[in-house]
Structures are given as structure tokens and as C-alpha cells.
Amino acid sequence: MKILKYISATVAVAMSVLTVTSCSSDKKEESSESSSTPEETVTETITEPVTEEVTEPPVVTSEEYPISYPEIEHSYAGDMYEAERERLSGTLIPANEREGFSGGGYVTGFGTDGKTSLKFRIDAPATQHYDISIGIASDSNVNCRVLLDGEELYNFTTSSDGIFQKITCQGVFLEKGSVFIEVIPEGEVMLDYLNVTNSTSINSISYQTDDFSVNQRISIEANNLIKFLADNYGKYTLTGQYVSGADNSEIELIHDITGQYPAIRFSTVNNTEDTSNVNACIQWHQNGGINGITWEWESPSTASSIYTTESNFSIWNAMTDYDISMSTKEEISDLHLNGVISDDCYNMILAMDDFAEKQLVPLKENGVPVLWRPLYEASLGYDSEEGAEYWWGAGGAIPYQWLWNLMYNRYMNYFELDNLIWVWNGMSDVYAVDPSTYDIASYDLYTNTDNFGSRSGQLMAVQKYIDNKIIAVSECDNIPDIDAMFRDNSVWSFFGLWNGEYITDENGTFSEQYNTKDELNKAYNSVGSLTLDEYKLLAGGGELPSGTRNFSEEIVPEEEPATEPVQEYGYIEDEETTTTTTAEYTEDYNYDYDSSGQGYGYVDYGNDYDYNYDNYNYDGYDYDYDYDYNYGYSEW
């Protein structure tokens, strides 16, 4: 489920469009076997009690890493960097034909190949967090990447209405000094400005959550787990690793490198008949660990696949107004024979029941609580021409929400699976389900960068449309930077590193393609993370030190510049940057005189030398092009 997403839908009411990650079929294909053959056994993750006759195995010791980040300063910032005044090169030219821009114009000429960019040099006055906004317009939906000193900061997709809009990435941490922010559109745009202002948005992140499950009949074990997660939300992030089989090879590899085991063993199941993962989950629970399970549900159809493009299943055809959540198998069969429910609905409910009976009921009977993540990444690609990537999201929000409710009610009330802690992973408020049907909201983050950082932007985005819920990273390609999480006040409840190439090479040995051994070791031995032994210690009533989250009071400078009236030009929602933001464009009422005879205008840059006329005017540009309002652009 690799996410490289779109920032186009809703981000500010929670960033519903800020798709900054996207799932890839490659990942799914390489690791869809959630478990290996039934003959495989599970490797013990803890040693048996030592007796006088047994030699205790050597213990791997690792250095403990305290939470560390630069001291945060507080200095007012409100710098506007007009695109047309930056150094332009190649095909880039300034223009002013389109209405609604700020300053003296905007920049065009990016082309459609994604190889032309504009780089802004900005000066951060202090080591602190900033909001970085971009003013931009386009006549088509254009994906844009934003780099900070060469590393991807975020990406977004423009609207196609041609109106200048403001897109903001909140809570960006910058150390004092000069940095370069590069905007790389993959299509033609009109780039207006880059604005850098103070950010106190990270202060809005809340860790107040319900410490009880939505399931009123929850088991003792599951209740203890959800209460633990709620009590420690914001204090620690729990380590997690996806396995490709019941032998836990990825988990053992982590132990070899770090001396620690993850607190959470994540597994995926696509073959309901193979119960080896059930046995592995029971063993992991007996060893004191937490289990997370994802159902890679292959469509109940003749062309069976999790992917929309490979399946001939229609979730719309499966929908029914008849409440079948509490129907027995005999009753469902009669409904099917009498034409009350369709073939698709009948096959779907049979598959749902089969999974519950073979994969989840045995865990309930053994007292194993489960972080249960079904129908994941539902919104992924829903606004693309092909539609959502997975069949359960392909019909849009309405049938997806119907299916979620059906599964929840049937598993909770018919099967009485009181061991499930429901993790909703819809990835967009567009696909939001009833908050009374899930305990945890999660987001999958495939950054396609060398560093995960804290991904505070996504956390703030999700929190905009989630009330009093624990928020976690259910999948990722990079190990999170624990220091950055605390620095940015963005401590996700837990993370799950995907398997395959994200941790091993073709030989099954550790791969540093996405994560280095040093990064893995530091994350697993950080004061701010919890490993298996640490989780067991805390859950058993023990104590551990925790990291200190950065929290700054709102900055109210004594001499903050007065702002001019703002004209609104609409809004854009992005799921990966900030909350829905209304585009703001300040009309320049400081009219400057145009010496070329045009009278007063909106140019505000002072006397620049006009190399065309060998004199000073009020309309010049400092770099590659000089603009004359009578004669247009000229190069100097």
C-alpha cells in the first residue's frame, strides 16, 4: 500500500486532498502472502526462564538515545517572496495578464515535463516552526512538488479553475539561516509567491482521546490495550513491523540489529484457509506482544483481486437496503434465492463470515486482542480517472460506508468479536465513517524521501476531521524520526514499517535502501519509543522515562506589521499539507507612480533601473528580465 499521493481533495477541513502518499501494487504483490505454509513454526521472541542447567544466551546491549532537538526560538516572521522577483532562468518568464495575483505579477513558462522549477532563497530569522504558503493558479490539475534544500517537503495538486489559490504547509521546522525552497510543477502553472510566516499550529495538536472502546462488550484484554494506548498517546510511539510470514523473519532481523523487538507484530492475510498466521498471533500474544491484522480481501468474484482494475466485482451491486448484519447463513441463503440480495451481496457476506470464523474467532477464543484494520486506504485514487485503487473504495464513499457498517455490525453483534480494536484507515474525510464504529484513525505514509521526519502536516490534517481518536501510522516506508516527532509535537501512537524491500533485500538480509541500520537502531532505542520489553514493563505497572514534546506559546510580537484588507479568491483543500485554507491576496493600496505615463498602479518594488531606457522607473525587475508596462518584457 505504498502512498505517494495527491494533495487535492480536502485538506483543510482536514486536508482531504492532500494526498501525499499512495499505495503501490508493487508492494502488495510482493508481500500479499500474509503467512507462510501451515507447517511453519513461530520463532520465540522471548527466552525461556533460565535454570541452573541452561546457559543464558548472550544479551545484545544497545545505547539508549534521549530525545534531542535544537532549542526553539521565537521570532516574528512574515516574509513574502514574489516569484517574479526571484532569479528566473530557462523558459521562465514573468507575466501579469491573469487577474488576482499579488505584487507585480507571476511566473509562467514551466512547461509540462516537470523539469522546470523555481527556487526561492529564504532567510529564517530564528530556529522555530513556520507555515510556508504558495500562491499558484492553473487551468488544469497539476501535481507540484516542494523541496526544502533538495529534500521533498510536500506535494499538492492545483485546482483547474485558473484562480489564484493559496496552499499552505503548516509547522515546517527551520533552523536559523538561509534555506532554499524549490517548487517543481509537473505542468504549466502561474506561480505567484511564497510566503513564510510564524507557525503555532503544532500547538493545536491534541492528545485528549477516549480511553474506552466503541465496543461496549469489549474483552478485558482488548480493553486493557486500548486504555494503554490512550494513556500513553503523546508520551511514546510504539514500534511496529509487518511480517511476510509466520516465522517473523523481519522481526528477528530487527532484534539482531537493535537488540530490541517491536511492540507490535503486524500481519496481512489474503488466504483465509491458511491459519498459520493465527498460530503466530497467539504465540506473539503469549510472549506479551501486540498484534495488528490487515485483511487483503480479494474480491468475491470470478475475477478476484484486491485491485479495482483486476476485479469484476461491483460493490454497488452488492448493496442492499435489507439489514443482513444479524441474519443467519440459512436466512441469507433464502434472501439470495428469493432475489432480495444479489449474487455479489451473497458472495460478499459468505466471504466475510468465512474470514471471521477461520481467522478472527480463534483469536477471540485465545484471548488475543487485535488492532483490526479492514477496508484500508479506501480513498486512494478515488478522484483519478481509474477510480479508487481497491474494490471496496471503487464505488465511492456511500457503498464503502455501507460495507464498513455491515462488517462492523456483523462482527461486533453477530460474531461477538469482542477482541477487536477497530482501526479506520479511509485516508480522507470524504470516506469518513461513523466515529462510533472505530477506535483508532490511521494514515499510511510512503514519503518517497530519505527521511520520514515527523509528518506533522498529515497528523494535523487527520486531526481536523477526527475527534477524540488515537491517530497512528499504519504503514510507512521510512522509520520515523522520534526526535522530530517530539520537536514537532507530533507523536503518532504507533507506526508499522512495511516488509519486503523496505527492510530486506532479495537474500532476506537487511536492506539500507530505505532505512539505515543507524536509523533503525536509534528509533528502537529512543526514550520516545516503546519496544516489546518496554511495553510489557509499562503495561505491567512499571515506569519509564519519556521524551519532552515541544510546545510554544502563541507568538504575539510587539511590532507586528499591520495587514492590508484581504480579498478572497476561493480555497483549496489538500490532504498532505494544511487545513483547508482560504486563498488570501492582499491588494496593494500603496500605489506607485508609473513614470512611463500610466499613472498610479499596483507596483510596489521601489526604483529599479530600466536597462531599456537607461533610467530608473518603478516597474523594474532585478534579475533576468526587466518589465516595462508599455513595451512588455525584455532581457538584460
XYZ file of C-alpha atoms in Angstrom:
636
model
C 0.000 0.000 0.000
C 2.552 2.467 -0.958
C 1.359 6.021 -0.842
C 2.720 8.775 -2.936
C -0.361 10.924 -3.064
C -2.344 13.675 -4.220
C -2.954 16.772 -2.322
C -6.006 17.585 -3.984
C -9.088 16.865 -2.225
C -9.725 18.001 1.189
C -7.061 19.239 3.328
C -8.156 21.805 5.275
C -11.048 20.900 6.695
C -8.591 18.426 7.266
C -6.626 18.231 4.224
C -8.781 15.901 2.474
C -6.902 16.189 -0.644
C -3.582 16.234 0.472
C -2.609 13.001 -0.793
C 0.887 12.707 -0.114
C 1.231 9.159 -0.226
C 0.000 6.475 -2.361
C -0.161 2.777 -2.388
C 1.507 0.808 -4.962
C 0.618 -2.517 -6.347
C 4.277 -3.489 -6.252
C 4.237 -3.522 -2.517
C 1.087 -5.531 -2.392
C 2.223 -8.141 -4.806
C 5.500 -8.749 -3.102
C 4.034 -9.196 0.345
C 0.451 -10.234 -0.009
C 1.120 -13.643 1.451
C 0.352 -12.762 4.972
C 1.582 -16.028 6.227
C 3.571 -18.929 5.037
C 2.632 -22.568 4.973
C 0.809 -24.157 7.905
C 3.837 -26.278 8.629
C 5.930 -23.261 9.551
C 6.510 -22.590 13.207
C 6.853 -19.289 15.000
C 10.174 -18.218 16.399
C 10.002 -17.425 20.113
C 10.567 -13.766 20.737
C 11.499 -14.166 24.379
C 13.714 -16.683 26.052
C 12.509 -19.383 28.428
C 13.231 -18.960 32.147
C 16.854 -19.807 32.876
C 17.611 -22.763 35.132
C 20.919 -23.879 36.585
C 21.284 -26.416 33.791
C 20.735 -23.853 30.983
C 23.270 -21.345 29.798
C 21.684 -17.936 29.387
C 22.013 -16.650 25.798
C 24.101 -13.552 25.224
C 22.178 -10.290 25.555
C 22.536 -7.628 22.881
C 23.014 -4.287 24.568
C 22.255 -1.026 22.799
C 22.796 2.586 23.646
C 19.712 4.483 24.815
C 19.007 7.696 22.930
C 17.410 10.615 24.806
C 15.062 12.910 22.923
C 17.146 15.691 21.388
C 16.352 18.649 19.142
C 17.604 22.249 18.778
C 16.372 24.845 21.214
C 13.281 26.505 19.801
C 13.402 30.285 19.466
C 10.528 32.673 18.854
C 10.888 35.465 16.348
C 8.279 37.124 14.208
C 8.333 36.144 10.546
C 6.112 37.353 7.745
C 8.179 37.481 4.599
C 6.598 37.492 1.142
C 8.812 36.282 -1.698
C 7.300 37.297 -5.013
C 8.020 34.739 -7.717
C 8.586 37.334 -10.443
C 11.377 38.892 -8.382
C 13.309 35.662 -7.939
C 16.088 34.724 -10.318
C 14.461 33.327 -13.452
C 16.207 31.134 -15.966
C 15.495 28.943 -18.963
C 11.909 29.196 -20.165
C 10.595 31.015 -17.087
C 9.214 34.495 -17.660
C 7.169 36.961 -15.563
C 3.622 37.793 -16.615
C 0.654 39.814 -15.374
C -2.268 39.065 -17.688
C -4.221 36.870 -15.245
C -6.121 38.754 -12.548
C -5.819 38.034 -8.848
C -2.042 37.943 -8.376
C -0.126 39.696 -5.637
C 2.795 42.047 -6.175
C 3.717 42.936 -9.727
C 2.973 39.677 -11.483
C 3.634 35.960 -11.514
C 5.878 33.461 -13.308
C 4.959 31.127 -16.170
C 6.865 29.002 -18.679
C 7.186 25.803 -16.619
C 6.117 23.558 -19.469
C 4.645 20.098 -18.936
C 7.661 17.836 -18.475
C 8.184 18.516 -14.761
C 11.790 19.506 -15.297
C 11.489 23.269 -14.846
C 11.368 24.726 -11.358
C 11.677 27.972 -9.460
C 13.884 28.146 -6.404
C 13.288 30.647 -3.592
C 16.045 31.547 -1.183
C 14.524 32.392 2.165
C 16.069 33.622 5.383
C 14.700 32.077 8.568
C 15.099 34.650 11.355
C 15.065 32.021 14.120
C 15.132 28.296 14.807
C 11.428 27.588 15.021
C 8.368 26.336 13.144
C 6.963 28.153 10.119
C 3.971 27.996 7.824
C 5.046 28.003 4.189
C 2.379 29.112 1.727
C 2.423 29.103 -2.055
C 0.222 31.294 -4.261
C -0.498 29.490 -7.510
C -3.036 29.115 -10.321
C -3.505 26.688 -13.187
C -6.014 25.847 -15.883
C -5.570 22.125 -15.233
C -4.864 19.841 -12.285
C -1.090 19.960 -11.930
C 0.899 17.984 -9.394
C 3.560 20.129 -7.736
C 6.478 19.039 -5.601
C 8.024 21.308 -2.998
C 11.602 20.675 -1.899
C 13.427 22.071 1.116
C 17.174 22.115 0.466
C 16.722 19.293 -2.007
C 14.539 17.088 0.221
C 10.846 16.734 -0.547
C 8.802 18.802 1.873
C 5.326 18.149 0.488
C 3.401 17.909 -2.750
C -0.018 19.029 -3.859
C -2.288 19.198 -6.876
C -3.622 22.520 -8.105
C -7.233 23.196 -8.942
C -8.109 23.624 -12.619
C -10.230 26.786 -12.416
C -7.397 29.199 -13.196
C -7.959 31.137 -9.968
C -5.012 32.047 -7.763
C -5.144 29.967 -4.619
C -3.090 29.627 -1.502
C -1.717 26.273 -0.377
C -0.020 26.059 2.999
C 2.240 23.529 4.642
C 1.999 24.093 8.379
C 4.552 23.538 11.100
C 7.717 23.328 8.993
C 10.785 23.342 11.230
C 13.668 25.524 10.024
C 16.905 26.350 11.732
C 18.047 29.968 11.657
C 19.723 30.955 8.416
C 19.223 30.648 4.678
C 17.478 27.724 3.027
C 16.210 27.060 -0.481
C 12.624 26.103 -1.226
C 12.085 24.800 -4.733
C 8.694 24.487 -6.431
C 8.562 21.897 -9.224
C 5.267 21.821 -11.170
C 4.629 18.848 -13.445
C 2.601 21.041 -15.787
C 2.008 24.659 -16.680
C 1.137 26.914 -13.760
C 1.162 30.562 -12.796
C 3.376 30.765 -9.714
C 2.660 33.925 -7.738
C 4.574 33.929 -4.450
C 5.976 32.061 -1.494
C 5.058 33.344 1.959
C 6.858 32.364 5.180
C 5.108 33.114 8.465
C 5.236 32.026 12.091
C 3.505 28.775 12.901
C 1.887 27.868 16.160
C -0.301 25.237 14.536
C 1.579 22.399 16.199
C 0.209 23.691 19.488
C -3.258 22.734 18.294
C -2.395 19.029 18.208
C -4.310 17.350 20.987
C -3.734 14.012 22.692
C -7.049 14.029 24.512
C -8.821 10.841 23.499
C -11.471 8.481 24.699
C -9.804 5.811 26.820
C -12.514 3.262 26.113
C -13.527 1.221 23.088
C -16.558 1.847 20.930
C -17.444 -1.773 21.683
C -19.335 -1.793 24.974
C -18.808 -5.558 25.308
C -15.051 -5.397 24.765
C -12.903 -8.155 26.226
C -10.683 -7.500 29.232
C -7.533 -7.933 27.131
C -8.676 -5.574 24.376
C -9.921 -3.041 26.916
C -6.542 -3.048 28.661
C -4.829 -2.462 25.327
C -6.986 0.458 24.184
C -6.661 2.062 27.611
C -2.865 1.669 27.443
C -2.749 3.291 24.002
C -4.929 6.182 25.185
C -2.960 6.722 28.395
C 0.370 6.827 26.540
C -0.734 8.728 23.446
C 1.619 11.698 23.081
C 4.149 10.221 25.516
C 5.573 7.447 23.328
C 5.232 5.956 19.876
C 5.008 2.160 19.780
C 7.323 0.377 17.346
C 5.754 -1.973 14.812
C 6.864 -4.214 11.963
C 4.991 -6.025 9.193
C 5.963 -9.647 8.692
C 5.789 -11.645 5.488
C 5.280 -14.994 7.199
C 4.699 -16.809 10.436
C 8.438 -17.218 11.043
C 8.724 -13.499 11.918
C 11.973 -13.172 9.967
C 11.697 -9.365 9.738
C 11.197 -9.108 13.491
C 14.193 -11.309 14.196
C 16.257 -9.167 11.818
C 15.320 -6.059 13.784
C 16.374 -7.766 17.001
C 19.731 -8.712 15.501
C 20.393 -5.062 14.616
C 18.885 -3.185 17.544
C 18.759 -5.686 20.386
C 15.029 -4.963 20.609
C 11.774 -6.465 19.371
C 8.921 -4.299 18.093
C 5.948 -3.909 20.397
C 3.518 -4.649 17.547
C 3.625 -7.544 15.103
C 1.671 -6.503 12.009
C 0.487 -9.164 9.591
C -1.636 -9.305 6.453
C -3.951 -12.129 5.436
C -5.261 -12.852 1.965
C -5.659 -16.631 2.062
C -8.413 -17.363 4.558
C -7.730 -21.108 4.506
C -4.139 -20.680 5.748
C -4.275 -20.436 9.538
C -0.555 -20.257 10.217
C -0.869 -16.548 10.962
C -3.472 -17.328 13.624
C -0.973 -19.539 15.415
C 1.733 -16.906 15.059
C -0.559 -14.217 16.527
C -1.394 -16.423 19.502
C 2.294 -17.069 20.124
C 3.156 -13.369 19.869
C 0.390 -12.542 22.338
C 1.645 -15.185 24.761
C 5.073 -13.575 24.524
C 3.500 -10.290 25.632
C 3.291 -8.511 22.266
C 0.529 -6.664 20.403
C -0.994 -7.985 17.161
C -2.209 -5.935 14.213
C -4.022 -7.628 11.305
C -4.931 -6.304 7.857
C -7.252 -8.258 5.575
C -6.133 -8.067 1.965
C -9.619 -9.023 0.852
C -9.631 -10.391 -2.676
C -12.980 -9.609 -4.238
C -15.627 -12.352 -4.043
C -15.993 -12.593 -7.824
C -14.832 -14.640 -10.803
C -12.020 -12.160 -11.422
C -10.758 -11.989 -7.864
C -8.304 -9.330 -6.734
C -7.906 -6.564 -4.186
C -7.370 -4.128 -7.059
C -10.241 -2.426 -8.833
C -8.660 -2.761 -12.272
C -8.149 -6.524 -11.844
C -11.558 -7.320 -10.410
C -15.028 -7.591 -11.936
C -16.788 -7.133 -8.597
C -19.249 -4.260 -8.160
C -19.805 -3.026 -4.618
C -22.828 -1.059 -5.857
C -24.444 -4.313 -6.989
C -23.723 -5.802 -3.581
C -25.535 -3.063 -1.658
C -28.936 -3.774 -0.192
C -31.391 -1.853 1.966
C -32.183 -5.061 3.795
C -30.360 -5.353 7.141
C -28.432 -8.614 6.877
C -25.942 -7.897 9.672
C -27.691 -10.280 12.099
C -29.007 -12.825 9.581
C -28.019 -16.467 9.886
C -26.446 -18.268 6.954
C -29.746 -20.019 6.270
C -31.592 -16.707 6.245
C -29.021 -15.148 3.923
C -29.315 -18.127 1.578
C -33.104 -17.715 1.481
C -32.768 -13.988 0.784
C -30.477 -14.809 -2.118
C -32.765 -17.500 -3.534
C -35.726 -15.118 -3.339
C -33.847 -12.337 -5.117
C -33.788 -9.990 -2.121
C -29.996 -9.762 -2.257
C -27.760 -10.060 -5.332
C -25.123 -12.639 -6.170
C -22.445 -10.077 -5.282
C -24.024 -9.418 -1.895
C -24.434 -13.133 -1.170
C -20.829 -13.955 -2.117
C -19.535 -10.997 -0.140
C -21.297 -11.923 3.097
C -20.122 -15.527 2.762
C -16.511 -14.345 2.386
C -16.881 -12.016 5.347
C -18.218 -14.838 7.533
C -15.548 -17.248 6.358
C -12.777 -14.855 7.354
C -14.284 -14.247 10.759
C -14.689 -17.943 11.501
C -11.223 -19.024 10.399
C -9.027 -16.012 11.222
C -10.662 -13.975 13.999
C -12.804 -16.302 16.129
C -9.784 -18.478 17.097
C -8.000 -15.332 18.326
C -11.020 -14.342 20.390
C -11.154 -17.822 21.918
C -7.492 -17.486 22.919
C -7.930 -14.027 24.440
C -5.844 -12.282 21.771
C -6.704 -8.570 21.279
C -6.244 -7.364 17.708
C -5.636 -3.968 16.109
C -8.078 -4.760 13.300
C -7.610 -2.737 10.075
C -10.063 -3.801 7.360
C -11.017 -1.994 4.139
C -7.812 0.023 4.240
C -6.823 3.020 2.109
C -10.362 3.271 0.772
C -9.972 6.737 -0.735
C -6.723 6.020 -2.518
C -7.109 7.241 -6.087
C -10.845 7.867 -5.779
C -10.540 11.146 -7.696
C -8.449 9.699 -10.509
C -9.732 8.584 -13.893
C -9.363 4.926 -12.902
C -11.127 5.390 -9.573
C -10.095 4.061 -6.182
C -7.284 1.539 -6.138
C -9.092 -1.094 -4.101
C -12.504 -2.536 -4.946
C -14.056 -1.634 -1.585
C -13.433 2.061 -2.326
C -14.114 1.979 -6.042
C -17.783 2.881 -5.767
C -17.143 5.998 -3.747
C -17.947 6.874 -0.167
C -21.561 5.662 0.004
C -21.050 1.938 -0.726
C -17.786 1.944 1.234
C -19.527 3.328 4.306
C -22.320 0.776 3.849
C -19.808 -2.069 3.719
C -17.906 -0.761 6.756
C -21.104 -0.582 8.802
C -22.174 -4.041 7.665
C -18.841 -5.562 8.674
C -18.732 -3.714 11.965
C -22.252 -4.702 12.998
C -21.895 -8.291 11.878
C -18.506 -8.834 13.543
C -19.464 -6.997 16.717
C -23.020 -8.245 17.196
C -23.410 -11.480 15.244
C -19.947 -12.971 15.809
C -19.427 -11.033 19.061
C -15.754 -10.427 18.300
C -15.082 -8.502 21.484
C -11.314 -8.763 20.992
C -11.192 -6.322 18.051
C -9.916 -2.752 18.309
C -11.166 -1.147 15.103
C -8.668 0.887 13.085
C -10.217 3.066 10.375
C -7.819 3.727 7.508
C -10.034 5.511 4.979
C -7.341 8.174 4.409
C -9.798 11.021 3.717
C -12.704 12.734 5.389
C -14.622 12.113 2.182
C -14.710 8.426 3.192
C -15.282 9.104 6.884
C -17.348 6.512 8.731
C -19.427 6.803 11.880
C -16.988 7.575 14.743
C -18.925 5.171 16.933
C -17.632 2.314 14.753
C -13.887 2.679 15.225
C -11.321 3.286 17.964
C -8.223 4.462 16.080
C -7.709 6.514 12.912
C -4.597 5.684 10.929
C -2.730 7.084 7.949
C -0.307 5.334 5.598
C 2.817 7.311 4.742
C 5.097 6.410 1.878
C 7.198 9.527 1.611
C 9.499 8.542 -1.282
C 12.198 10.525 0.504
C 15.234 9.553 2.518
C 13.692 10.719 5.779
C 10.300 10.286 7.393
C 10.724 13.189 9.792
C 7.606 13.671 11.890
C 4.971 14.159 9.161
C 3.273 16.692 11.418
C 1.306 18.050 8.448
C -0.512 14.771 7.969
C -1.164 14.412 11.685
C -2.718 17.873 11.844
C -4.727 17.122 8.706
C -6.206 13.923 10.091
C -6.972 15.536 13.426
C -9.093 18.143 11.645
C -11.734 15.536 10.858
C -11.160 13.120 13.758
C -12.473 13.947 17.221
C -11.013 12.335 20.338
C -9.438 9.452 18.488
C -5.954 7.988 18.707
C -4.073 8.612 15.440
C -1.362 6.268 14.190
C 0.819 5.492 11.165
C -0.443 2.127 9.987
C 2.128 1.776 7.178
C 5.354 3.552 6.256
C 8.459 3.108 4.150
C 10.829 5.035 6.430
C 11.419 4.645 10.137
C 10.010 7.778 11.813
C 12.442 10.261 13.321
C 11.487 10.061 17.000
C 13.337 13.285 17.851
C 11.452 15.134 15.109
C 8.145 13.791 16.405
C 8.740 15.352 19.805
C 10.241 18.510 18.312
C 7.130 18.992 16.172
C 4.687 17.924 18.900
C 3.570 15.134 16.545
C 3.833 11.866 18.426
C 1.859 9.288 16.449
C 0.543 6.449 18.633
C 2.390 3.746 16.702
C 3.979 3.026 13.349
C 4.218 -0.055 11.165
C 7.185 -0.406 8.807
C 6.151 -2.378 5.725
C 8.050 -5.535 4.830
C 9.742 -6.558 1.594
C 12.186 -4.072 0.095
C 11.599 -1.613 2.926
C 13.604 -3.780 5.282
C 15.136 -6.749 3.400
C 16.877 -7.431 0.113
C 16.333 -10.386 -2.194
C 18.502 -12.529 0.083
C 16.491 -11.738 3.189
C 19.269 -9.668 4.741
C 18.805 -6.099 5.923
C 18.475 -3.571 3.116
C 19.509 0.058 3.583
C 17.608 1.212 0.520
C 15.006 2.964 2.696
C 16.394 2.829 6.228
C 19.915 2.620 7.577
C 20.966 0.452 10.483
C 21.777 3.591 12.455
C 18.272 4.992 11.882
C 16.682 1.700 12.878
C 18.849 1.374 15.969
C 18.190 4.937 17.099
C 14.427 4.618 16.643
C 14.236 1.355 18.563
C 16.409 2.603 21.399
C 14.959 6.090 21.727
C 13.459 7.204 25.012
C 10.433 8.288 22.989
C 9.631 4.857 21.506
C 8.337 1.666 23.075
C 9.679 -1.760 22.183
C 8.286 -5.123 23.241
C 10.072 -5.290 26.602
C 9.255 -1.661 27.383
C 5.604 -2.147 26.502
C 5.397 -5.170 28.790
C 7.081 -3.213 31.582
C 4.686 -0.271 31.350
C 1.616 -2.434 30.816
C 2.603 -4.357 33.938
C 2.690 -1.207 36.061
C 6.381 -0.327 35.700
C 7.811 3.107 34.905
C 9.980 4.501 32.132
C 11.258 7.978 31.261
C 9.536 9.677 28.347
C 10.530 12.424 25.954
C 9.514 16.070 26.227
C 7.325 17.433 23.465
C 7.933 20.936 22.194
C 5.094 23.319 22.889
C 5.386 27.032 22.297
C 3.041 29.766 23.346
C 1.354 31.748 20.606
C 3.650 34.468 19.300
C 2.264 37.996 19.542
C 5.081 40.344 18.518
C 5.018 43.895 19.769
C 5.633 45.379 16.352
C 3.805 43.025 14.062
C 3.225 44.725 10.708
C -0.343 45.749 10.008
C -2.075 43.729 7.315
C -3.968 45.180 4.394
C -7.553 44.178 3.515
C -7.766 40.682 2.088
C -9.691 39.670 -0.988
C -10.815 36.042 -1.085
C -10.495 34.038 -4.263
C -11.712 30.643 -3.086
C -10.000 27.812 -1.334
C -8.129 24.629 -1.973
C -8.163 21.573 0.179
C -5.080 19.463 0.448
C -4.630 16.239 2.385
C -1.000 16.403 2.890
C -0.263 19.951 3.747
C -2.507 22.005 5.936
C -6.066 22.621 6.807
C -8.384 23.998 4.174
C -7.140 27.449 3.644
C -8.913 30.344 2.017
C -6.729 31.954 -0.568
C -5.627 35.361 0.567
C -4.423 38.050 -1.775
C -3.674 41.472 -0.397
C -4.479 44.305 -2.732
C -1.628 46.762 -2.779
C -3.050 50.125 -1.854
C 0.381 51.766 -1.802
C 0.034 52.934 -5.381
C 3.340 53.802 -7.028
C 3.699 56.208 -9.866
C 4.457 54.723 -13.274
C 6.902 57.151 -14.857
C 6.237 55.735 -18.310
C 2.917 57.571 -18.364
C 0.457 55.069 -16.982
C -0.214 56.992 -13.760
C -0.507 55.253 -10.436
C -0.549 51.483 -10.345
C -0.074 48.491 -8.083
C 3.695 48.188 -8.341
C 5.466 48.307 -5.021
C 9.101 47.483 -5.549
C 10.847 50.836 -5.483
C 13.136 52.360 -8.076
C 14.702 49.701 -10.276
C 16.991 50.534 -13.142
C 15.437 50.035 -16.565
C 18.158 48.849 -18.884
C 15.981 49.518 -21.914
C 15.774 53.248 -21.296
C 18.875 53.901 -19.218
C 16.936 55.390 -16.348
C 15.139 54.424 -13.177
C 11.469 53.544 -13.045
C 9.095 51.964 -10.603
C 8.407 48.837 -12.599
C 11.754 47.087 -12.978
C 12.816 43.599 -12.019
C 16.192 42.816 -10.579
C 17.132 39.621 -12.356
C 16.956 38.111 -15.801
C 14.032 40.115 -17.107
C 13.065 43.760 -16.761
C 9.436 44.656 -17.245
C 8.240 47.815 -18.939
C 4.484 48.247 -18.833
C 4.454 49.996 -22.253
C 6.635 47.505 -24.099
C 6.437 44.259 -22.105
C 9.381 42.086 -21.139
C 12.965 42.465 -22.172
C 16.090 40.622 -21.178
C 19.164 42.394 -19.822
